[in-house]
Amino acid sequence: MNGRLKAAGGAVGGGLLVAGTTSDAGKSVVTAGICRWLARQGVRVAPFKAQNMSLNSFVTREGAEIGRAQAMQAAAARVEPTALMNPVLLKPGSDRSSQVVLLGKPVGELSARGYHAGRQEQLLGTVTDCLAELRRTYDAVICEGAGSPAEINLRRTDIVNMGLARAARIPVVVVGDIDRGGVFASFFGTTALLSKEDQALVAGYLVNKFRGDVTLLEPGLAMLRGLTGRQTLGVLPFAHGLGIDEEDGLRVSLRGAVRESVVAPPHGAEVLRVAVCAVPLMSNFTDVDALAAEPGVVVRFVDRAEELADADLVVLPGTRGTVRALEWLRARGLADAIARRAAEGRPVLGICGGFQMLGELIEDEVESKAGTVEGLGLLPVRVRFAAEKTLARPAGEALGEPVEGYEIHHGVAEVTGGDEEFLDGCRAGSVWGTHWHGSLESDGFRRALLRRVAADAGRAFVPAPDTCFAALREEQLDRLGDLIEEHADTAALLRLIEEGVPDGLPFVPPGAP
C-alpha cells in the first residue's frame, strides 16, 4: 500500500465503509478482519463507527466510553482505542429512549423520535471531523455501518451509513449473510433502494457465512454482477465462534470463540458450572468470556430460578437498569433463590449493576428515578446514583494477584462492612461484589477467584495454570484476519482504500423514492 492519498486539505489516509444488508450481517467481524489483515501488512489502520447502539461498552485510557466492538477492532488494528473511533454511542434505557454518549461522555437522554428528528443531523459535523482526524493520523480507516444503508425512512438523518460515505467520499462494500437466505435479493434490493448519488459509492459486495462448495455460488455472483455492475469481493466461509464483542442483545461473542479454541479437558476432577442471570438491559455480558475461556468452566445464561440449582457460581452482570433488573429478579423468584444460595454459603458474584443489586439500599433519582429501593441485602453496601457517570480504568490487587479493569456507572457505592475488600467492593461470606468490568481478564486473579469459588462450592475443580485470555483473543483476531486474507479479493480492497470510489458504477433502478 502506498500509504497516503492526497486531498485538497493535505495528506489523508484511505477509507472504506463496511455496510450490511441487515443488522448482524457480519459488519463488525469483517471490519475487524480487514483491520487485522492490514495491520499485518504494516499499514497503520484504525476502525471507526460514527454511531453505535450498544449496551456493551469500554473505557479508553483517556476516560472515554465507546462501544466494545470498536475497542476490539482497535485491538485487531493493534492500536489504542480512542473516542474518535466511536464518537456517538447510544445506550438504550428502554424501548423508546437511550442515553447519548458524545465523544466518550454522556450528554443526556433522548427518545428515538427526538434523536432522529434533529439531534442526529446536528452530529454529522462532529462525526465527519472525527473521521477526518483519524484519516490524517492513519494510512487507512475502516468504517463500520449500522443496520442497513437501505433504511429509506431514516436516510435523511443518516450519519453512519450512506450519509457518512457521501460526506467523506469513501467507497462502500456491502456485506450479506447468506446463512439467512436471500442474499442475492438482499444485495440487489439494498443497491436498488439507494439514490443515484448513494449508489455511486457502492463498490462491491462480500458474501458472509457461506457453507459448501463455492463453485455452486459462482453463477449467481456472475448474474449479480450483470444486474448491478458490481463485483463480489469475496465469499467468506461459515465458521463457528468468529464473532467479536457484540453490540446488541444476548449473543455468543468471544465466549463461543474461546470455548472452541479450548480443547483440553478440565484440569481437575470436576467442571465448574457458572450461571449468569440474563437481566433486562444487560450490559457488558462479555465480562464472563474470560470464565468461558477456562478448561472445565461451563458458562450459561439463565432466566429461571430452577436453573440456579446446580450452579457453582451465580453471576449478576451489569445492567443499564438496576432497579428494573431488581424487580425482574424478584418477579421470577431469582432473588429468593440467590438469597438462599448466600445463606448456604454458595458463591455469588455481582459486577457493576449486579454489585449494586446485592447491596442493602439503592437511592436512584437518575436512572430509574424510583427513589429509595431496597436491594437484595447480601452485601453491606449502600448505593446512591449520581448525575455524573464514573468512567475509569482502575488497576490494583485482589486475592494476592494484580488486576486491571474499567468502570462505567452512575451508582456510587458506600461499603460499610464485609469480610474483606474486593477491588472497589467487598466480600461478605460467599458473596462478592465489584464495579470493575473486565477484571476476569487478568489471568492470575481469575484463577485465584475460581479456586475460592471451587472451594466454597465443594468442587474438585482446579483452574489450568496456563490459560492466557489475551493470547486467546489475539488468536481470535488473527482468525478474522485470515478470513479476509484467504477468502476476499484483497487486491480489490486495497484499490478501494487507496484510490477511493471507482468511476462509472452504473445506476440500478428504481433508486430511492
Short mmCIF file of C-alpha atoms in Angstrom, two decimals:
data_model
loop_
_atom_site.label_atom_id
_atom_site.label_comp_id
_atom_site.label_asym_id
_atom_site.label_seq_id
_atom_site.Cartn_x
_atom_site.Cartn_y
_atom_site.Cartn_z
CA MET A 1 0.00 0.00 0.00
CA ASN A 2 1.46 3.36 -0.96
CA GLY A 3 0.12 4.77 2.28
CA ARG A 4 -1.29 8.24 1.64
CA LEU A 5 -3.91 9.81 -0.59
CA LYS A 6 -3.64 13.46 -1.48
CA ALA A 7 -6.63 15.69 -0.92
CA ALA A 8 -7.20 19.42 -1.15
CA GLY A 9 -6.68 19.79 2.57
CA GLY A 10 -3.39 17.88 2.60
CA ALA A 11 -2.46 14.26 3.08
CA VAL A 12 -5.29 11.99 4.23
CA GLY A 13 -5.41 8.26 4.64
CA GLY A 14 -7.59 5.96 2.62
CA GLY A 15 -11.02 4.94 3.77
CA LEU A 16 -13.63 2.23 3.33
CA LEU A 17 -17.14 1.78 4.73
CA VAL A 18 -18.33 -1.75 5.52
CA ALA A 19 -22.14 -1.69 5.30
CA GLY A 20 -24.54 -4.61 5.63
CA THR A 21 -27.78 -5.77 4.07
CA THR A 22 -29.16 -6.26 7.60
CA SER A 23 -28.21 -5.96 11.23
CA ASP A 24 -25.89 -8.78 12.26
CA ALA A 25 -24.79 -9.45 8.68
CA GLY A 26 -21.19 -9.53 9.88
CA LYS A 27 -20.09 -5.90 9.60
CA SER A 28 -18.20 -5.90 12.91
CA VAL A 29 -16.38 -9.12 12.08
CA VAL A 30 -15.45 -8.02 8.56
CA THR A 31 -14.26 -4.62 9.81
CA ALA A 32 -12.09 -6.27 12.45
CA GLY A 33 -10.79 -8.78 9.91
CA ILE A 34 -9.80 -6.06 7.45
CA CYS A 35 -8.10 -4.13 10.26
CA ARG A 36 -6.07 -7.15 11.34
CA TRP A 37 -5.15 -8.07 7.74
CA LEU A 38 -3.96 -4.51 7.03
CA ALA A 39 -2.05 -4.30 10.32
CA ARG A 40 -0.20 -7.49 9.39
CA GLN A 41 0.82 -5.79 6.14
CA GLY A 42 2.40 -2.95 8.09
CA VAL A 43 -0.42 -0.50 7.34
CA ARG A 44 -1.30 1.99 10.06
CA VAL A 45 -5.03 1.37 10.27
CA ALA A 46 -7.84 2.43 12.61
CA PRO A 47 -11.51 1.38 12.96
CA PHE A 48 -14.39 3.85 13.02
CA LYS A 49 -18.10 3.68 13.72
CA ALA A 50 -19.88 7.00 13.62
CA GLN A 51 -22.87 5.93 15.68
CA ASN A 52 -23.24 2.79 17.71
CA MET A 53 -26.23 1.50 19.68
CA SER A 54 -24.96 -0.89 22.32
CA LEU A 55 -25.03 -1.78 25.99
CA ASN A 56 -21.59 -3.34 25.65
CA SER A 57 -19.11 -0.52 26.12
CA PHE A 58 -15.50 0.08 27.09
CA VAL A 59 -13.45 2.86 28.68
CA THR A 60 -10.43 4.16 26.80
CA ARG A 61 -7.24 5.29 28.50
CA GLU A 62 -8.35 8.92 28.21
CA GLY A 63 -11.53 8.04 30.14
CA ALA A 64 -13.95 7.97 27.21
CA GLU A 65 -16.77 5.46 26.79
CA ILE A 66 -17.02 3.75 23.38
CA GLY A 67 -18.59 0.56 22.04
CA ARG A 68 -16.75 -2.65 22.89
CA ALA A 69 -16.85 -3.70 19.23
CA GLN A 70 -14.75 -0.67 18.33
CA ALA A 71 -12.34 -1.41 21.18
CA MET A 72 -11.91 -4.94 19.83
CA GLN A 73 -11.48 -3.61 16.28
CA ALA A 74 -8.75 -1.31 17.60
CA ALA A 75 -7.09 -4.38 19.12
CA ALA A 76 -7.35 -6.02 15.70
CA ALA A 77 -5.64 -2.96 14.22
CA ARG A 78 -3.02 -3.10 17.01
CA VAL A 79 -3.74 0.48 18.09
CA GLU A 80 -5.03 2.05 21.29
CA PRO A 81 -8.80 2.76 21.15
CA THR A 82 -9.91 6.39 21.43
CA ALA A 83 -13.17 8.33 21.47
CA LEU A 84 -12.54 9.36 17.85
CA MET A 85 -13.26 5.79 16.79
CA ASN A 86 -16.87 5.88 18.06
CA PRO A 87 -17.97 9.48 18.50
CA VAL A 88 -21.66 8.70 19.11
CA LEU A 89 -22.76 5.84 21.38
CA LEU A 90 -26.43 5.24 22.18
CA LYS A 91 -27.15 3.18 25.31
CA PRO A 92 -30.79 2.04 25.41
CA GLY A 93 -32.62 2.56 28.69
CA SER A 94 -35.99 1.42 27.36
CA ASP A 95 -37.64 0.53 24.07
CA ARG A 96 -38.05 4.24 23.29
CA SER A 97 -35.12 6.15 24.76
CA SER A 98 -31.34 5.99 25.01
CA GLN A 99 -28.53 7.76 26.78
CA VAL A 100 -26.47 9.68 24.23
CA VAL A 101 -22.71 9.43 24.77
CA LEU A 102 -20.86 12.02 22.68
CA LEU A 103 -17.08 11.78 22.31
CA GLY A 104 -16.99 9.41 25.25
CA LYS A 105 -19.13 11.43 27.70
CA PRO A 106 -22.89 11.22 28.40
CA VAL A 107 -24.81 14.30 27.28
CA GLY A 108 -28.39 13.31 28.09
CA GLU A 109 -31.32 11.02 27.34
CA LEU A 110 -33.27 11.22 24.10
CA SER A 111 -36.27 9.41 22.67
CA ALA A 112 -35.79 7.70 19.33
CA ARG A 113 -38.12 10.26 17.75
CA GLY A 114 -36.22 13.16 19.31
CA TYR A 115 -32.89 11.80 18.15
CA HIS A 116 -33.97 11.24 14.55
CA ALA A 117 -35.98 14.47 14.46
CA GLY A 118 -32.93 16.70 14.56
CA ARG A 119 -30.22 15.75 17.01
CA GLN A 120 -28.73 13.14 14.69
CA GLU A 121 -28.29 15.61 11.82
CA GLN A 122 -26.57 18.06 14.17
CA LEU A 123 -23.96 15.40 14.96
CA LEU A 124 -22.88 14.88 11.34
CA GLY A 125 -20.24 17.59 11.60
CA THR A 126 -18.77 16.04 14.75
CA VAL A 127 -18.72 12.63 13.13
CA THR A 128 -17.01 13.79 9.94
CA ASP A 129 -14.48 15.81 11.95
CA CYS A 130 -13.54 12.69 13.93
CA LEU A 131 -13.17 10.64 10.76
CA ALA A 132 -11.07 13.36 9.14
CA GLU A 133 -8.76 13.44 12.17
CA LEU A 134 -8.29 9.68 12.03
CA ARG A 135 -7.57 9.84 8.30
CA ARG A 136 -4.90 12.48 8.92
CA THR A 137 -3.31 10.19 11.52
CA TYR A 138 -3.57 6.75 9.92
CA ASP A 139 -2.87 5.28 6.49
CA ALA A 140 -6.35 3.77 6.36
CA VAL A 141 -9.60 3.99 8.32
CA ILE A 142 -12.08 1.11 8.06
CA CYS A 143 -15.57 2.35 8.93
CA GLU A 144 -18.44 0.15 10.06
CA GLY A 145 -22.01 0.99 9.16
CA ALA A 146 -25.10 0.22 11.23
CA GLY A 147 -28.19 -1.79 10.36
CA SER A 148 -28.78 -1.42 6.63
CA PRO A 149 -27.99 1.55 4.35
CA ALA A 150 -31.36 0.96 2.65
CA GLU A 151 -33.45 2.06 5.63
CA ILE A 152 -35.08 4.71 3.46
CA ASN A 153 -37.21 6.04 6.32
CA LEU A 154 -34.04 7.13 8.11
CA ARG A 155 -31.87 8.22 5.18
CA ARG A 156 -32.43 11.95 5.64
CA THR A 157 -30.82 11.92 9.08
CA ASP A 158 -28.28 9.15 8.47
CA ILE A 159 -24.76 9.77 9.78
CA VAL A 160 -23.42 6.22 9.91
CA ASN A 161 -24.11 4.62 6.51
CA MET A 162 -24.51 6.44 3.18
CA GLY A 163 -24.74 9.81 4.90
CA LEU A 164 -21.22 9.31 6.20
CA ALA A 165 -19.96 7.84 2.93
CA ARG A 166 -21.35 10.81 0.97
CA ALA A 167 -19.87 13.34 3.39
CA ALA A 168 -16.42 11.73 3.37
CA ARG A 169 -16.47 10.46 -0.24
CA ILE A 170 -15.43 6.93 0.68
CA PRO A 171 -16.30 3.69 -1.13
CA VAL A 172 -18.77 1.25 0.35
CA VAL A 173 -18.65 -2.56 0.45
CA VAL A 174 -21.93 -4.26 1.39
CA VAL A 175 -21.83 -7.48 3.46
CA GLY A 176 -24.64 -10.04 3.20
CA ASP A 177 -25.32 -13.04 5.46
CA ILE A 178 -26.01 -15.94 3.10
CA ASP A 179 -26.81 -18.21 6.05
CA ARG A 180 -30.12 -16.35 6.42
CA GLY A 181 -31.05 -16.98 2.79
CA GLY A 182 -31.94 -14.48 0.09
CA VAL A 183 -28.50 -12.91 -0.12
CA PHE A 184 -28.73 -12.09 -3.86
CA ALA A 185 -32.09 -10.36 -3.38
CA SER A 186 -30.63 -8.53 -0.39
CA PHE A 187 -27.65 -7.25 -2.37
CA PHE A 188 -29.77 -6.20 -5.34
CA GLY A 189 -32.56 -4.70 -3.25
CA THR A 190 -30.16 -2.80 -0.98
CA THR A 191 -28.48 -1.23 -4.03
CA ALA A 192 -31.71 -0.53 -5.92
CA LEU A 193 -33.28 1.29 -2.95
CA LEU A 194 -30.45 3.83 -2.79
CA SER A 195 -30.46 7.14 -4.61
CA LYS A 196 -28.30 7.58 -7.69
CA GLU A 197 -25.77 9.58 -5.65
CA ASP A 198 -25.59 6.91 -2.94
CA GLN A 199 -25.36 4.05 -5.42
CA ALA A 200 -22.32 5.75 -6.98
CA LEU A 201 -20.41 4.91 -3.77
CA VAL A 202 -21.37 1.21 -3.54
CA ALA A 203 -18.32 -0.51 -5.00
CA GLY A 204 -18.98 -4.20 -4.35
CA TYR A 205 -20.28 -6.98 -2.14
CA LEU A 206 -18.97 -9.51 0.37
CA VAL A 207 -20.83 -12.77 0.98
CA ASN A 208 -20.57 -13.87 4.62
CA LYS A 209 -21.16 -17.24 6.36
CA PHE A 210 -21.18 -19.42 3.24
CA ARG A 211 -21.37 -23.21 3.67
CA GLY A 212 -20.44 -25.68 0.96
CA ASP A 213 -18.84 -25.59 -2.48
CA VAL A 214 -18.24 -22.01 -3.59
CA THR A 215 -18.36 -23.02 -7.26
CA LEU A 216 -22.10 -23.58 -6.85
CA LEU A 217 -22.41 -19.91 -5.95
CA GLU A 218 -20.47 -18.55 -8.92
CA PRO A 219 -23.35 -18.44 -11.47
CA GLY A 220 -25.35 -16.30 -9.06
CA LEU A 221 -22.39 -14.00 -8.46
CA ALA A 222 -21.97 -13.56 -12.22
CA MET A 223 -25.68 -12.74 -12.61
CA LEU A 224 -25.48 -10.28 -9.71
CA ARG A 225 -22.60 -8.50 -11.41
CA GLY A 226 -24.58 -8.35 -14.64
CA LEU A 227 -27.58 -6.87 -12.83
CA THR A 228 -25.69 -4.33 -10.73
CA GLY A 229 -22.38 -3.76 -12.49
CA ARG A 230 -20.58 -4.55 -9.23
CA GLN A 231 -18.38 -7.50 -8.39
CA THR A 232 -18.42 -9.65 -5.28
CA LEU A 233 -15.12 -9.09 -3.49
CA GLY A 234 -15.12 -12.31 -1.53
CA VAL A 235 -17.07 -15.26 -0.18
CA LEU A 236 -16.27 -15.75 3.50
CA PRO A 237 -16.95 -19.26 4.81
CA PHE A 238 -19.16 -20.03 7.77
CA ALA A 239 -17.11 -20.64 10.90
CA HIS A 240 -18.29 -21.03 14.49
CA GLY A 241 -17.11 -18.58 17.10
CA LEU A 242 -15.87 -15.85 14.79
CA GLY A 243 -17.76 -13.03 16.49
CA ILE A 244 -16.19 -10.24 18.47
CA ASP A 245 -17.79 -8.34 21.32
CA GLU A 246 -21.37 -7.88 20.20
CA GLU A 247 -23.29 -4.64 20.07
CA ASP A 248 -26.82 -5.64 20.89
CA GLY A 249 -28.69 -8.39 22.61
CA LEU A 250 -27.57 -11.64 24.16
CA ARG A 251 -25.43 -13.32 21.54
CA VAL A 252 -22.42 -15.56 21.53
CA SER A 253 -19.47 -13.20 21.37
CA LEU A 254 -15.92 -14.16 22.25
CA ARG A 255 -17.40 -16.86 24.51
CA GLY A 256 -18.04 -19.04 21.50
CA ALA A 257 -14.57 -18.50 20.15
CA VAL A 258 -12.68 -19.27 23.31
CA ARG A 259 -14.83 -22.27 24.08
CA GLU A 260 -13.99 -23.73 20.71
CA SER A 261 -10.30 -22.90 20.98
CA VAL A 262 -10.02 -24.73 24.32
CA VAL A 263 -9.67 -28.44 23.58
CA ALA A 264 -8.11 -29.55 26.87
CA PRO A 265 -10.31 -31.40 29.38
CA PRO A 266 -10.87 -29.96 32.86
CA HIS A 267 -7.57 -29.61 34.70
CA GLY A 268 -9.12 -31.00 37.86
CA ALA A 269 -11.54 -33.85 38.52
CA GLU A 270 -14.73 -31.82 38.06
CA VAL A 271 -16.14 -28.98 35.98
CA LEU A 272 -17.32 -25.69 37.44
CA ARG A 273 -20.78 -24.50 36.41
CA VAL A 274 -21.45 -20.77 36.12
CA ALA A 275 -24.99 -19.37 35.74
CA VAL A 276 -25.29 -15.76 34.55
CA CYS A 277 -28.65 -14.10 35.24
CA ALA A 278 -29.83 -12.61 31.94
CA VAL A 279 -31.27 -9.44 33.49
CA PRO A 280 -33.09 -6.79 31.44
CA LEU A 281 -30.85 -4.21 29.72
CA MET A 282 -27.86 -6.42 30.46
CA SER A 283 -24.61 -4.62 29.76
CA ASN A 284 -21.07 -5.87 29.27
CA PHE A 285 -22.07 -9.53 29.44
CA THR A 286 -18.69 -10.07 27.77
CA ASP A 287 -17.25 -9.96 31.31
CA VAL A 288 -17.85 -13.71 31.54
CA ASP A 289 -15.98 -14.54 28.32
CA ALA A 290 -12.81 -14.96 30.35
CA LEU A 291 -14.54 -17.53 32.57
CA ALA A 292 -15.62 -19.50 29.50
CA ALA A 293 -12.01 -19.49 28.34
CA GLU A 294 -11.02 -21.74 31.22
CA PRO A 295 -10.96 -25.51 30.54
CA GLY A 296 -13.68 -27.09 32.63
CA VAL A 297 -15.73 -23.92 33.23
CA VAL A 298 -19.24 -24.16 31.75
CA VAL A 299 -21.00 -20.80 31.36
CA ARG A 300 -24.69 -20.42 30.57
CA PHE A 301 -27.22 -17.58 30.73
CA VAL A 302 -30.38 -18.24 32.74
CA ASP A 303 -33.71 -16.57 33.47
CA ARG A 304 -35.43 -19.06 35.81
CA ALA A 305 -34.82 -19.79 39.48
CA GLU A 306 -34.59 -23.55 39.00
CA GLU A 307 -31.66 -23.05 36.64
CA LEU A 308 -29.54 -21.88 39.56
CA ALA A 309 -29.87 -25.18 41.41
CA ASP A 310 -26.78 -26.88 40.00
CA ALA A 311 -24.69 -23.74 39.52
CA ASP A 312 -21.42 -23.48 41.43
CA LEU A 313 -21.25 -19.74 40.82
CA VAL A 314 -24.07 -17.31 40.05
CA VAL A 315 -23.11 -14.07 38.33
CA LEU A 316 -25.26 -10.94 38.41
CA PRO A 317 -23.92 -8.92 35.45
CA GLY A 318 -24.06 -5.24 34.67
CA THR A 319 -27.29 -3.60 33.55
CA ARG A 320 -28.44 -0.21 32.29
CA GLY A 321 -31.49 -0.56 34.55
CA THR A 322 -30.50 -1.64 38.06
CA VAL A 323 -33.91 -1.05 39.66
CA ARG A 324 -35.75 -2.66 36.74
CA ALA A 325 -33.43 -5.67 36.95
CA LEU A 326 -34.13 -5.99 40.70
CA GLU A 327 -37.86 -6.07 40.02
CA TRP A 328 -37.27 -8.72 37.35
CA LEU A 329 -35.22 -10.89 39.75
CA ARG A 330 -37.95 -10.70 42.36
CA ALA A 331 -40.80 -11.37 39.94
CA ARG A 332 -39.10 -14.51 38.65
CA GLY A 333 -38.11 -15.91 42.03
CA LEU A 334 -34.45 -15.46 41.24
CA ALA A 335 -33.94 -13.02 44.11
CA ASP A 336 -35.13 -15.59 46.65
CA ALA A 337 -33.00 -18.31 45.03
CA ILE A 338 -29.91 -16.10 45.21
CA ALA A 339 -30.63 -15.27 48.88
CA ARG A 340 -30.91 -18.99 49.70
CA ARG A 341 -27.58 -19.62 47.97
CA ALA A 342 -25.90 -16.93 50.03
CA ALA A 343 -27.35 -18.35 53.25
CA GLU A 344 -25.96 -21.77 52.30
CA GLY A 345 -22.50 -20.32 51.61
CA ARG A 346 -22.71 -20.91 47.86
CA PRO A 347 -20.83 -18.35 45.71
CA VAL A 348 -22.44 -15.29 44.09
CA LEU A 349 -20.58 -12.58 42.14
CA GLY A 350 -22.06 -9.20 41.29
CA ILE A 351 -20.45 -6.95 38.68
CA CYS A 352 -21.36 -3.25 38.37
CA GLY A 353 -25.18 -3.17 38.33
CA GLY A 354 -25.14 -6.69 39.75
CA PHE A 355 -22.97 -5.45 42.62
CA GLN A 356 -25.43 -2.61 43.27
CA MET A 357 -28.36 -5.04 43.39
CA LEU A 358 -26.60 -7.14 46.05
CA GLY A 359 -26.44 -4.16 48.42
CA GLU A 360 -28.83 -3.06 51.12
CA LEU A 361 -30.27 0.12 49.68
CA ILE A 362 -30.34 1.98 46.36
CA GLU A 363 -31.16 5.68 46.04
CA ASP A 364 -31.90 6.37 42.39
CA GLU A 365 -33.16 9.72 41.15
CA VAL A 366 -31.08 9.47 37.97
CA GLU A 367 -31.52 6.20 36.07
CA SER A 368 -34.99 4.92 37.06
CA LYS A 369 -36.00 7.93 39.20
CA ALA A 370 -37.55 5.36 41.55
CA GLY A 371 -36.21 6.99 44.70
CA THR A 372 -35.14 4.69 47.53
CA VAL A 373 -35.34 0.97 46.75
CA GLU A 374 -34.31 -2.00 48.87
CA GLY A 375 -31.55 -4.14 47.41
CA LEU A 376 -31.08 -7.86 47.95
CA GLY A 377 -29.32 -7.14 51.24
CA LEU A 378 -26.48 -9.63 50.71
CA LEU A 379 -23.62 -7.11 50.88
CA PRO A 380 -23.10 -4.25 53.39
CA VAL A 381 -23.31 -1.62 50.67
CA ARG A 382 -25.48 1.44 50.06
CA VAL A 383 -25.69 2.88 46.54
CA ARG A 384 -26.58 6.41 45.52
CA PHE A 385 -26.97 7.25 41.84
CA ALA A 386 -25.06 10.38 40.83
CA ALA A 387 -25.81 12.54 37.79
CA GLU A 388 -22.19 12.31 36.69
CA LYS A 389 -21.09 8.96 35.29
CA THR A 390 -17.94 7.31 36.60
CA LEU A 391 -15.64 6.35 33.72
CA ALA A 392 -12.30 4.95 34.83
CA ARG A 393 -9.56 2.41 34.12
CA PRO A 394 -8.55 1.23 37.61
CA ALA A 395 -5.74 -1.18 38.45
CA GLY A 396 -4.98 -2.82 41.77
CA GLU A 397 -4.66 -6.13 43.57
CA ALA A 398 -7.13 -8.70 44.83
CA LEU A 399 -6.68 -12.23 46.19
CA GLY A 400 -2.93 -11.62 46.04
CA GLU A 401 -2.94 -11.02 42.28
CA PRO A 402 -2.70 -7.89 40.07
CA VAL A 403 -5.96 -6.83 38.44
CA GLU A 404 -6.97 -4.32 35.78
CA GLY A 405 -10.48 -3.32 34.81
CA TYR A 406 -12.73 -0.47 33.77
CA GLU A 407 -15.69 1.27 35.40
CA ILE A 408 -18.89 2.59 33.77
CA HIS A 409 -21.61 3.50 36.28
CA HIS A 410 -23.74 6.24 37.80
CA GLY A 411 -24.11 4.39 41.11
CA VAL A 412 -21.72 5.41 43.89
CA ALA A 413 -21.24 2.62 46.42
CA GLU A 414 -20.62 3.16 50.14
CA VAL A 415 -19.17 -0.05 51.60
CA THR A 416 -19.96 -0.23 55.33
CA GLY A 417 -18.52 -3.62 56.24
CA GLY A 418 -17.78 -7.08 54.90
CA ASP A 419 -15.24 -9.82 55.50
CA GLU A 420 -12.65 -8.38 53.11
CA GLU A 421 -12.18 -5.69 50.49
CA PHE A 422 -12.66 -6.79 46.91
CA LEU A 423 -11.42 -4.34 44.31
CA ASP A 424 -13.67 -1.30 44.97
CA GLY A 425 -16.33 -3.51 46.58
CA CYS A 426 -16.30 -6.23 49.18
CA ARG A 427 -16.90 -9.85 50.08
CA ALA A 428 -19.40 -10.98 52.71
CA GLY A 429 -19.37 -14.74 53.21
CA SER A 430 -19.56 -16.29 49.76
CA VAL A 431 -20.98 -13.15 48.10
CA TRP A 432 -18.62 -10.93 46.13
CA GLY A 433 -19.25 -7.55 44.51
CA THR A 434 -17.32 -5.00 42.45
CA HIS A 435 -17.92 -2.22 39.95
CA TRP A 436 -14.93 -3.35 37.86
CA HIS A 437 -15.72 -4.71 34.43
CA GLY A 438 -13.01 -6.73 32.69
CA SER A 439 -11.29 -7.84 35.91
CA LEU A 440 -11.70 -11.52 35.00
CA GLU A 441 -9.40 -11.00 32.01
CA SER A 442 -6.49 -10.75 34.48
CA ASP A 443 -5.33 -14.37 34.38
CA GLY A 444 -3.82 -14.76 37.86
CA PHE A 445 -6.76 -13.05 39.55
CA ARG A 446 -9.29 -15.12 37.60
CA ARG A 447 -7.60 -18.36 38.62
CA ALA A 448 -7.42 -17.26 42.28
CA LEU A 449 -11.13 -16.38 42.29
CA LEU A 450 -12.07 -19.70 40.66
CA ARG A 451 -10.07 -21.58 43.30
CA ARG A 452 -12.03 -19.78 46.03
CA VAL A 453 -15.31 -20.46 44.25
CA ALA A 454 -14.48 -24.15 43.81
CA ALA A 455 -13.60 -24.44 47.49
CA ASP A 456 -16.85 -22.76 48.59
CA ALA A 457 -18.85 -24.89 46.14
CA GLY A 458 -17.14 -28.11 47.23
CA ARG A 459 -15.96 -28.88 43.70
CA ALA A 460 -12.75 -30.70 42.82
CA PHE A 461 -12.11 -28.09 40.14
CA VAL A 462 -8.60 -26.80 39.50
CA PRO A 463 -8.01 -23.92 37.05
CA ALA A 464 -5.47 -24.65 34.33
CA PRO A 465 -2.17 -22.88 35.09
CA ASP A 466 -1.53 -21.61 31.58
CA THR A 467 -4.78 -20.17 30.19
CA CYS A 468 -3.98 -16.72 28.81
CA PHE A 469 -7.08 -14.78 27.83
CA ALA A 470 -5.15 -12.12 25.94
CA ALA A 471 -3.46 -14.80 23.82
CA LEU A 472 -6.82 -16.43 23.04
CA ARG A 473 -8.20 -13.06 21.97
CA GLU A 474 -5.20 -12.47 19.71
CA GLU A 475 -5.69 -15.92 18.20
CA GLN A 476 -9.29 -14.97 17.52
CA LEU A 477 -8.37 -11.70 15.83
CA ASP A 478 -5.80 -13.48 13.69
CA ARG A 479 -8.51 -15.89 12.55
CA LEU A 480 -10.55 -12.89 11.42
CA GLY A 481 -7.55 -11.54 9.52
CA ASP A 482 -7.07 -14.95 7.92
CA LEU A 483 -10.67 -14.89 6.68
CA ILE A 484 -10.03 -11.70 4.75
CA GLU A 485 -6.59 -12.69 3.50
CA GLU A 486 -7.67 -16.13 2.31
CA HIS A 487 -11.20 -15.54 1.03
CA ALA A 488 -11.50 -11.88 -0.05
CA ASP A 489 -10.12 -10.12 -3.10
CA THR A 490 -7.51 -8.21 -1.12
CA ALA A 491 -6.09 -6.51 -4.22
CA ALA A 492 -9.51 -5.04 -4.98
CA LEU A 493 -9.99 -3.97 -1.36
CA LEU A 494 -6.61 -2.22 -1.42
CA ARG A 495 -7.53 -0.36 -4.59
CA LEU A 496 -10.73 0.89 -2.99
CA ILE A 497 -8.93 2.00 0.16
CA GLU A 498 -6.12 3.71 -1.75
CA GLU A 499 -7.89 5.11 -4.80
CA GLY A 500 -11.39 5.73 -3.50
CA VAL A 501 -14.68 5.28 -5.34
CA PRO A 502 -14.24 3.84 -8.85
CA ASP A 503 -15.73 5.77 -11.74
CA GLY A 504 -18.64 4.60 -13.83
CA LEU A 505 -20.60 2.48 -11.35
CA PRO A 506 -23.99 2.04 -13.03
CA PHE A 507 -27.33 3.11 -11.59
CA VAL A 508 -29.69 0.30 -10.60
CA PRO A 509 -33.35 1.36 -10.85
CA PRO A 510 -35.65 2.32 -9.28
CA GLY A 511 -33.47 4.20 -6.76
CA ALA A 512 -34.73 5.88 -3.61
CA PRO A 513 -38.31 7.20 -3.84
#
